[in-house]
CSV table of C-alpha atoms in Angstrom, one decimal:
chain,number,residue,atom,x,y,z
A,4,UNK,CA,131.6,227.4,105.6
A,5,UNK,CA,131.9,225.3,102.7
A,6,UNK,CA,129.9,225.4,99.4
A,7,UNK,CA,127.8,222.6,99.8
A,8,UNK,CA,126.6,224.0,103.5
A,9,UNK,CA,126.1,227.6,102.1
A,10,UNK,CA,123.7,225.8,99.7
A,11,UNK,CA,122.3,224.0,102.4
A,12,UNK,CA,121.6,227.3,104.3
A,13,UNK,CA,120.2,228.6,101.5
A,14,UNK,CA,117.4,226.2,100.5
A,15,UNK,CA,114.0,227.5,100.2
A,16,UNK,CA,111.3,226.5,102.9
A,17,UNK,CA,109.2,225.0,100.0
A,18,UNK,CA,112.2,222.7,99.2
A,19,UNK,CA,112.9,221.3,102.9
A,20,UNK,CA,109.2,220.4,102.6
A,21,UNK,CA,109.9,218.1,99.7
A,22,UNK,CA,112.6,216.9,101.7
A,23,UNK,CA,110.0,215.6,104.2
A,24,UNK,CA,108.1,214.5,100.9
A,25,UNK,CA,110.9,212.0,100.1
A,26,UNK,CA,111.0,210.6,103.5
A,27,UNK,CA,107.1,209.8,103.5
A,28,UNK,CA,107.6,208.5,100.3
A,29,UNK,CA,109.8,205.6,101.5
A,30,UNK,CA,109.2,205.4,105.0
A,31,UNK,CA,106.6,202.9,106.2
A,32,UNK,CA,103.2,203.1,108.3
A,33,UNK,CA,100.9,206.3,108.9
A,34,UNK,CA,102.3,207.0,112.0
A,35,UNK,CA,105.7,208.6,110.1
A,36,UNK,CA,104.0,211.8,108.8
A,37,UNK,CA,105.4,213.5,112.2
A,38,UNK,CA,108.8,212.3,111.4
A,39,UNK,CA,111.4,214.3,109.1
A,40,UNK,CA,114.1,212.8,107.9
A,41,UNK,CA,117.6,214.9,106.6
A,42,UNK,CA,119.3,214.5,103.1
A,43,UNK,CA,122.4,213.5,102.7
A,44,UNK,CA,124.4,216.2,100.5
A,45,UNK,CA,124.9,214.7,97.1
A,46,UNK,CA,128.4,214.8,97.6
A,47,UNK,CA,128.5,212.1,100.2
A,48,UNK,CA,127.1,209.5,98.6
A,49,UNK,CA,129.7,207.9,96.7
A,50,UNK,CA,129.7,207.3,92.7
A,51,UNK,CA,129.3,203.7,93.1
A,52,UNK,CA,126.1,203.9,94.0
A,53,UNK,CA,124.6,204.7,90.4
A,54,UNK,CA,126.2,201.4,90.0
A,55,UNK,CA,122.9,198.8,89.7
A,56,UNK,CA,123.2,195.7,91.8
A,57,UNK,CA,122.7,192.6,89.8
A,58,UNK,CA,119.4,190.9,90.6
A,59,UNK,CA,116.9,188.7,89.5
A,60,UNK,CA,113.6,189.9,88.8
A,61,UNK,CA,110.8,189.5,86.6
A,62,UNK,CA,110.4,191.1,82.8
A,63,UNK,CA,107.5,190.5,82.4
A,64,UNK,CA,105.3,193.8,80.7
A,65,UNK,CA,103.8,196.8,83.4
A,66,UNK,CA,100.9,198.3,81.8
A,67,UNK,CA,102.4,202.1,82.5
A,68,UNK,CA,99.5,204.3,82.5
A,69,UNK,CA,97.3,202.0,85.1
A,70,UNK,CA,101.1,201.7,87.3
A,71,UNK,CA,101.5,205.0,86.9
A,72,UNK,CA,97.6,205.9,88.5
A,73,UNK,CA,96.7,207.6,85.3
A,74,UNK,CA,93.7,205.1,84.4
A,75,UNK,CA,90.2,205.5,85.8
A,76,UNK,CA,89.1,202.3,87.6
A,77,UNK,CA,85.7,201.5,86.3
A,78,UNK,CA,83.1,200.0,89.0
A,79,UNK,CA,81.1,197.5,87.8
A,80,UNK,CA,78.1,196.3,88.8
A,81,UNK,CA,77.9,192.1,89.7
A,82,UNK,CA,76.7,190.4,87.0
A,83,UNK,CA,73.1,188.5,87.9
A,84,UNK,CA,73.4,185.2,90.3
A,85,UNK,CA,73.1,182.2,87.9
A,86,UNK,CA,70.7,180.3,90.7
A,87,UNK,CA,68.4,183.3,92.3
A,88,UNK,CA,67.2,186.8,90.9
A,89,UNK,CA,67.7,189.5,92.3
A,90,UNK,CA,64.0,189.7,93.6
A,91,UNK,CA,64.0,185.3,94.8
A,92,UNK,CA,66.7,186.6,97.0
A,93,UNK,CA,64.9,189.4,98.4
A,94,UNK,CA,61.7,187.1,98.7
A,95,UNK,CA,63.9,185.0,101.1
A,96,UNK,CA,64.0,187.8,103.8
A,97,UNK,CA,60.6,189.4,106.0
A,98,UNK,CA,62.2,193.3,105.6
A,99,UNK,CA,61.4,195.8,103.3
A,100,UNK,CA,65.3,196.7,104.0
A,101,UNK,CA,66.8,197.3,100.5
A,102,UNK,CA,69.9,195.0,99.4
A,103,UNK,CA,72.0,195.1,96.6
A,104,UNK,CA,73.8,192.7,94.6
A,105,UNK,CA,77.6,192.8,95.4
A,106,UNK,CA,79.3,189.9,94.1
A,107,UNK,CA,78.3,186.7,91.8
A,108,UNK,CA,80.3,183.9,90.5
A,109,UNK,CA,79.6,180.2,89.8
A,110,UNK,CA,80.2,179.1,93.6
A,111,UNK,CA,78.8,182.5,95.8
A,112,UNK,CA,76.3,185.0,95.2
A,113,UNK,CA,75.7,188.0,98.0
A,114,UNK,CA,73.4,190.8,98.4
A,115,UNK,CA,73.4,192.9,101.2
A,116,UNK,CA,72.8,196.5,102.7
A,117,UNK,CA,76.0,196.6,105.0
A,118,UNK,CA,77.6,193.2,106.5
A,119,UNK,CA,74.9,193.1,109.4
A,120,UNK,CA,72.4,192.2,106.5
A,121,UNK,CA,72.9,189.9,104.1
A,122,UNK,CA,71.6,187.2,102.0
A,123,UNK,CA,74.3,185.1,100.6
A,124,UNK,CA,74.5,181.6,98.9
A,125,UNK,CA,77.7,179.5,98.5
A,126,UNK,CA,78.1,175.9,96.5
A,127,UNK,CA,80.8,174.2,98.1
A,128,UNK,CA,82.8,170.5,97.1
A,129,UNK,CA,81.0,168.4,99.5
A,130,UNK,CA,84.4,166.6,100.5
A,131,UNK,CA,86.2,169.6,101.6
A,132,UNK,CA,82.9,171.8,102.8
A,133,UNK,CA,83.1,172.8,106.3
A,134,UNK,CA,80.4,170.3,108.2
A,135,UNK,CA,76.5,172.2,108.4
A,136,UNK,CA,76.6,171.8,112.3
A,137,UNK,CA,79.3,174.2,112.5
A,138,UNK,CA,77.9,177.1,111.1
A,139,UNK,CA,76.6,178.8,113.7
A,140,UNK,CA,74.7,181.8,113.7
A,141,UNK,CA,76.4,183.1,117.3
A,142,UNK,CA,79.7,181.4,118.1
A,143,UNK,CA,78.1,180.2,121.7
A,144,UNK,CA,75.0,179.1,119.8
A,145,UNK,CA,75.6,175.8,118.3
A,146,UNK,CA,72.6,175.6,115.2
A,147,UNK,CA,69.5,173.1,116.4
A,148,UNK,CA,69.3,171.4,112.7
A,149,UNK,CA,66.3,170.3,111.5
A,150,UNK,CA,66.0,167.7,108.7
A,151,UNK,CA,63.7,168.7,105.3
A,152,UNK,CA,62.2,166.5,102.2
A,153,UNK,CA,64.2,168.2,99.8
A,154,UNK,CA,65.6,169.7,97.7
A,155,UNK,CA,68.6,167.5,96.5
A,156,UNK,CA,69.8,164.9,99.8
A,157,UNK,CA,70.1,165.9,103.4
A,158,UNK,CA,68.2,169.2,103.3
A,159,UNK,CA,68.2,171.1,106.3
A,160,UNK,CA,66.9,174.1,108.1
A,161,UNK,CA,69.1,175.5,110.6
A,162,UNK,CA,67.6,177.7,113.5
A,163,UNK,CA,69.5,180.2,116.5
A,164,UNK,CA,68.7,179.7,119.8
A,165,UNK,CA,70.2,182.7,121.5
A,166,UNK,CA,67.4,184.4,122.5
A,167,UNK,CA,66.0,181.0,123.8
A,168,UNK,CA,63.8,180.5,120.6
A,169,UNK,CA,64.4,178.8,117.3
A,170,UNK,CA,65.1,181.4,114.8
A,171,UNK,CA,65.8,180.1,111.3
A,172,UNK,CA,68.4,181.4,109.5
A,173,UNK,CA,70.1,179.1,106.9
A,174,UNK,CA,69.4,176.2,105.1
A,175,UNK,CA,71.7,173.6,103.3
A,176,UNK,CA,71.0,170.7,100.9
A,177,UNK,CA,73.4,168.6,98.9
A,178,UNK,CA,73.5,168.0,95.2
A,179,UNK,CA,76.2,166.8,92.8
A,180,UNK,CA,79.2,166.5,94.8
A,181,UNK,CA,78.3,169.9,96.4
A,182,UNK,CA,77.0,171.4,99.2
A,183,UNK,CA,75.0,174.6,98.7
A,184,UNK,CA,73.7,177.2,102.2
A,185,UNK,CA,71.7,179.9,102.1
A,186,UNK,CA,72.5,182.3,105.0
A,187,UNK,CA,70.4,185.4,106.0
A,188,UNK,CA,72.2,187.9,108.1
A,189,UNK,CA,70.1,190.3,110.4
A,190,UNK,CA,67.2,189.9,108.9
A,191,UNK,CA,64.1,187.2,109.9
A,192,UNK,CA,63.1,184.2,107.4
A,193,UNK,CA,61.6,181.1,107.9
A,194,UNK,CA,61.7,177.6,106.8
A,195,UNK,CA,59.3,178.2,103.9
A,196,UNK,CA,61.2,180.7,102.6
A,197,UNK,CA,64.3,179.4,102.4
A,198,UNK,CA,62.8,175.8,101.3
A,199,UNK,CA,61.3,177.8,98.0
A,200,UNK,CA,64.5,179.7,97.6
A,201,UNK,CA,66.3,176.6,97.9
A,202,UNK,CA,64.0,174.6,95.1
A,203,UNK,CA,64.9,177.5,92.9
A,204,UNK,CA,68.9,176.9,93.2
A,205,UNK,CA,68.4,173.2,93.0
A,206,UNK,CA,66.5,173.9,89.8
A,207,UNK,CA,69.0,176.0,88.4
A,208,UNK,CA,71.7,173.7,89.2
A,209,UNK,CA,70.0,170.9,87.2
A,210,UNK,CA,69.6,172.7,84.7
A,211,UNK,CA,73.3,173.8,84.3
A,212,UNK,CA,73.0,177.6,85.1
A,213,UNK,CA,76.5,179.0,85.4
A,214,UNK,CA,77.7,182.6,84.5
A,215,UNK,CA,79.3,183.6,80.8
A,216,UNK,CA,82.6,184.8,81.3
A,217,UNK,CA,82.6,188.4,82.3
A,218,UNK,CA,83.8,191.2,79.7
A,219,UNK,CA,87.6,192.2,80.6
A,220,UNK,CA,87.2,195.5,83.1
A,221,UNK,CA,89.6,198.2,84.2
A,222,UNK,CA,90.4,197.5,87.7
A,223,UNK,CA,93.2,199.7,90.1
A,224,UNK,CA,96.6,198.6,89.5
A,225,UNK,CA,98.1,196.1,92.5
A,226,UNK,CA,101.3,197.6,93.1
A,227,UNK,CA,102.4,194.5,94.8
A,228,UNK,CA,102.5,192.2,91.5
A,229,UNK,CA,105.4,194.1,90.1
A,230,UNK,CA,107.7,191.9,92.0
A,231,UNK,CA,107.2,188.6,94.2
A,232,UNK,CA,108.0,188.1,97.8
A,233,UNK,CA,110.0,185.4,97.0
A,234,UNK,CA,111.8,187.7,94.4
A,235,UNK,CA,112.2,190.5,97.3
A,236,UNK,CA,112.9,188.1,99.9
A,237,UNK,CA,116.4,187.1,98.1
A,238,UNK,CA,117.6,190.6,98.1
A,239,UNK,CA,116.8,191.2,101.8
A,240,UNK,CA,118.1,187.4,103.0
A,241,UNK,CA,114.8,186.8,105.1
A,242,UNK,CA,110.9,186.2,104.1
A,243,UNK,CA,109.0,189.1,103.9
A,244,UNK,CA,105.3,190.1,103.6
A,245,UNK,CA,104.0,192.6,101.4
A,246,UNK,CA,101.4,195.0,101.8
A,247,UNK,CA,99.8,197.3,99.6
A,248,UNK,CA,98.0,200.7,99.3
A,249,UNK,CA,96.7,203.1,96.6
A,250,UNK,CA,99.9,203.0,93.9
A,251,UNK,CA,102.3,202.1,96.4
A,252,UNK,CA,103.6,198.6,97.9
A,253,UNK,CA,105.5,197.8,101.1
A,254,UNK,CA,107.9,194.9,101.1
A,255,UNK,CA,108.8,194.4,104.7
A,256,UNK,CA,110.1,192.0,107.5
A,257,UNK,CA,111.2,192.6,111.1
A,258,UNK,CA,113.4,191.3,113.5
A,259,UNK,CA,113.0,192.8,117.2
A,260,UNK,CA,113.1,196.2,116.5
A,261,UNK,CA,114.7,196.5,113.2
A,262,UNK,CA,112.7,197.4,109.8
A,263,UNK,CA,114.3,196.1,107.0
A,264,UNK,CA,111.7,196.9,103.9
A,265,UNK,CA,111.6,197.9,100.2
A,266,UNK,CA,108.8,200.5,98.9
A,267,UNK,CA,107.7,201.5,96.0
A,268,UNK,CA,105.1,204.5,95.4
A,269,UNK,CA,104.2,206.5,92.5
A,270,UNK,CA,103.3,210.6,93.4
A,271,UNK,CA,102.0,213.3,91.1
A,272,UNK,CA,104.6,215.1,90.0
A,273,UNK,CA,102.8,218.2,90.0
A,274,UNK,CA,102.2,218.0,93.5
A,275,UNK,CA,106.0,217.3,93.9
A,276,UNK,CA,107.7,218.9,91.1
A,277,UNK,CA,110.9,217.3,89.9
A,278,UNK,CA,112.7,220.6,90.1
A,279,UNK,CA,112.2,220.9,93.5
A,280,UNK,CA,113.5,218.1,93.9
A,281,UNK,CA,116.7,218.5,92.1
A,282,UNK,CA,117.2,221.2,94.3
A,283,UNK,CA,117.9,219.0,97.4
A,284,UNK,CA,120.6,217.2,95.7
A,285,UNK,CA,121.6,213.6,95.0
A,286,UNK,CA,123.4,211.3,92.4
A,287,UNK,CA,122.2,211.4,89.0
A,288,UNK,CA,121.3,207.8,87.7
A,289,UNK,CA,121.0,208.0,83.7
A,290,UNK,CA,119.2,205.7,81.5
A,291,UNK,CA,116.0,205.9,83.5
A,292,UNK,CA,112.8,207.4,82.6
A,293,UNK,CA,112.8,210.7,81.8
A,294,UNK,CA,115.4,211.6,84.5
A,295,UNK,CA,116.4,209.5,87.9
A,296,UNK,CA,117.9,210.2,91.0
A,297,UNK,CA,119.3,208.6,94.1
A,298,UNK,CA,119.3,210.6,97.1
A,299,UNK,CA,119.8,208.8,100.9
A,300,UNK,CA,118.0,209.9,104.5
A,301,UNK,CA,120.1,209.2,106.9
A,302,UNK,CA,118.4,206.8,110.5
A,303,UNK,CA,116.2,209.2,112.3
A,304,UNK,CA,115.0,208.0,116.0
A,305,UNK,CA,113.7,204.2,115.4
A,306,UNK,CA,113.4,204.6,111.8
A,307,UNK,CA,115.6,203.6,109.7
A,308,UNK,CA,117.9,205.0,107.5
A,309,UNK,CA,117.2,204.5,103.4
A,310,UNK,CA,117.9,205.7,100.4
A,311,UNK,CA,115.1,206.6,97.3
A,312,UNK,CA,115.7,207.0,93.8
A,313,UNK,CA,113.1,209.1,92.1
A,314,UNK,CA,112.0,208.8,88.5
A,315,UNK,CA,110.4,211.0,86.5
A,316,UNK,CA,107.5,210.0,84.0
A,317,UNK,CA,105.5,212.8,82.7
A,318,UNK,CA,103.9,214.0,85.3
A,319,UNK,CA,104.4,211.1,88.1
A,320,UNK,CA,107.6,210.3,90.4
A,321,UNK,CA,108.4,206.8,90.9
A,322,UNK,CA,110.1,206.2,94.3
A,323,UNK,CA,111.8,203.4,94.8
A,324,UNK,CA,113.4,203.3,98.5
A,325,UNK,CA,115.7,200.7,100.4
A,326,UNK,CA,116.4,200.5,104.1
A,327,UNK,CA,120.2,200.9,104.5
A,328,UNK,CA,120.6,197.8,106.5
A,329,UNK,CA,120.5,195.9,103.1
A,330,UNK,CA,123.5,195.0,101.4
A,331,UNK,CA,124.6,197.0,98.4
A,332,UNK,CA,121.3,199.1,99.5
A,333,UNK,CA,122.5,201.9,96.9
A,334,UNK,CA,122.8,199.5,93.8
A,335,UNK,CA,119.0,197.4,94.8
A,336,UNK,CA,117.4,200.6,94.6
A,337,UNK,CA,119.2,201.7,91.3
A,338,UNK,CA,118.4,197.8,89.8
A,339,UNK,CA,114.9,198.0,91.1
A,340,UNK,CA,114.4,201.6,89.1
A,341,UNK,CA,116.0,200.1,86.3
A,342,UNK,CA,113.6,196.9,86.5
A,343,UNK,CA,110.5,199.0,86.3
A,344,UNK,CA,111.5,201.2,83.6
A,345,UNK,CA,112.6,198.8,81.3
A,346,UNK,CA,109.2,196.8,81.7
A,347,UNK,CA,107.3,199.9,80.4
């Protein structure tokens, strides 16, 4: 038996469990977490592959602590609708149902309980503004539209007829170059209602209501804006879509059965301790972080095989992994390391 099986042999339990760690962190879809996936002893992966492939990738600045999921995100509330308060939207409705403001901005305002109740106005360009008799309130329903005095030009109430009666449910109106709906979601209205709701907006609009920019907020860090899909596309020869989740992004694309994909996702290190991880084995990459390594799983059923190199930053790993059916696989995941750590 030679020393590197001995020392196979001899890894803890606790340490084959990172090993099934690594393999989550670079394998894609929920569905993996039954899979393992065995390490290549260090001594197998050639030297070259410390060696960092030459790519071309953005330099542009990664705020570190927000990549690294060490910021709060703060929640904050929707600034007020520019056109209706908070109670003129609620007067639109016949419920006592409670709805909150979720999102404002110059063009859409929305309150709602849950997405089967909701109030929500949108202005619209006129030219490009999806025509009024297509709005229907039930895809089989087409709207019976009935034509008001105002406000602005071609007011109109638009009523359901499902349930074999007219039930009102939106109105529209048109006023500079724009065409502005209100729509009311589960909930009864009527064409008074919306009419004075819609006088309100119409007033507003004249008199140039619009919202001050918004202060500057903390928000969760989108993984996927670290690189472009045209940037990852080049290095796997084929377009790709990208897909994120919380501090982690998936780069992949498919043909038939074969995954060819890039990930990145950051872990706490505290969970998955860097020691533990040196104890598996792999090639030492210097110049990274506060400590890199590559390590590669071999192909495991109908999941391909990859390799990772892990970074250490204070308490986080970084792991970068790249399916093996990518030329100079070794060296992308090395220059992809490399990329991220010199944009801290």
């Amino acid at each position: 038996m030679n020393d590197t099986m001995r020392h196979l042999l001899n890894i803890p339990v606790r340490v084959l469990a990172i090993g099934g760690f690594m393999f989550m962190a670079a394998c894609s879809d929920a569905d993996q977490s039954s899979q393992t996936s065995t390490a290549v002893p260090a001594k197998a992966i050639a030297e070259s592959a410390i060696v960092a492939a030459q790519l071309d990738l953005s330099t542009t600045a990664i705020n570190q602590p927000m990549f690294l999921g060490q910021v709060v995100p703060e929640v904050q509330a929707a600034m007020p609708c520019p056109f209706l308060s908070d109670e003129q939207a609620m007067a639109i409705i016949k419920s006592k149902r409670e709805l909150k403001r979720r999102n404002t901005s110059n063009t859409q305002c929305y309150w709602s309980m849950n997405a089967g109740f909701s109030v929500k106005l949108t202005l619209e360009p006129l030219a490009t503004a999806k025509p009024v008799q297509q709005r229907s309130y039930n895809m089989d329903s087409p709207p019976v539209l009935k034509p008001q005095a105002g406000p602005g030009n071609n007011a109109t109430i638009l009523y359901d007829t499902v349930w074999d009666k007219e039930r009102a449910y939106a109105m529209s109106f048109e006023q500079g170059q724009q065409l502005v709906m209100i729509y009311v979601t589960g909930m009864a209205t009527d064409a008074e209602l919306l009419t004075t709701a819609a006088e309100t907006v119409s007033a507003q609009m004249q008199a140039g209501a619009s919202l001050e920019p918004q202060a500057e907020r903390t928000d969760e860090f989108n993984m996927c804006s670290i690189w472009s899909e045209t940037e990852i596309a080049a290095i796997i020869g084929s377009p790709v879509s990208a897909s994120s989740g919380k501090l982690e992004c998936k780069w992949s694309s498919e043909s038939g059965d074969e995954l060819t994909q890039i990930r990145v996702n950051v872990s706490y290190g505290k969970n998955h301790t860097w020691d533990y991880l040196r104890e598996i084995g792999g090639v030492d990459v210097p110049g990274i972080g506060e400590g890199a390594m590559l390590n590669k799983m071999r192909k495991k059923g109908n999941r391909p095989g990859h390799v990772v190199v892990t970074t250490l930053y204070a308490d986080s790993l970084v792991n970068v992994s790249v399916t093996d059916n990518i030329a100079d696989f070794n060296g992308v995941a090395v220059a992809l390391a490399e990329n991220i750590g010199s944009r801290f």
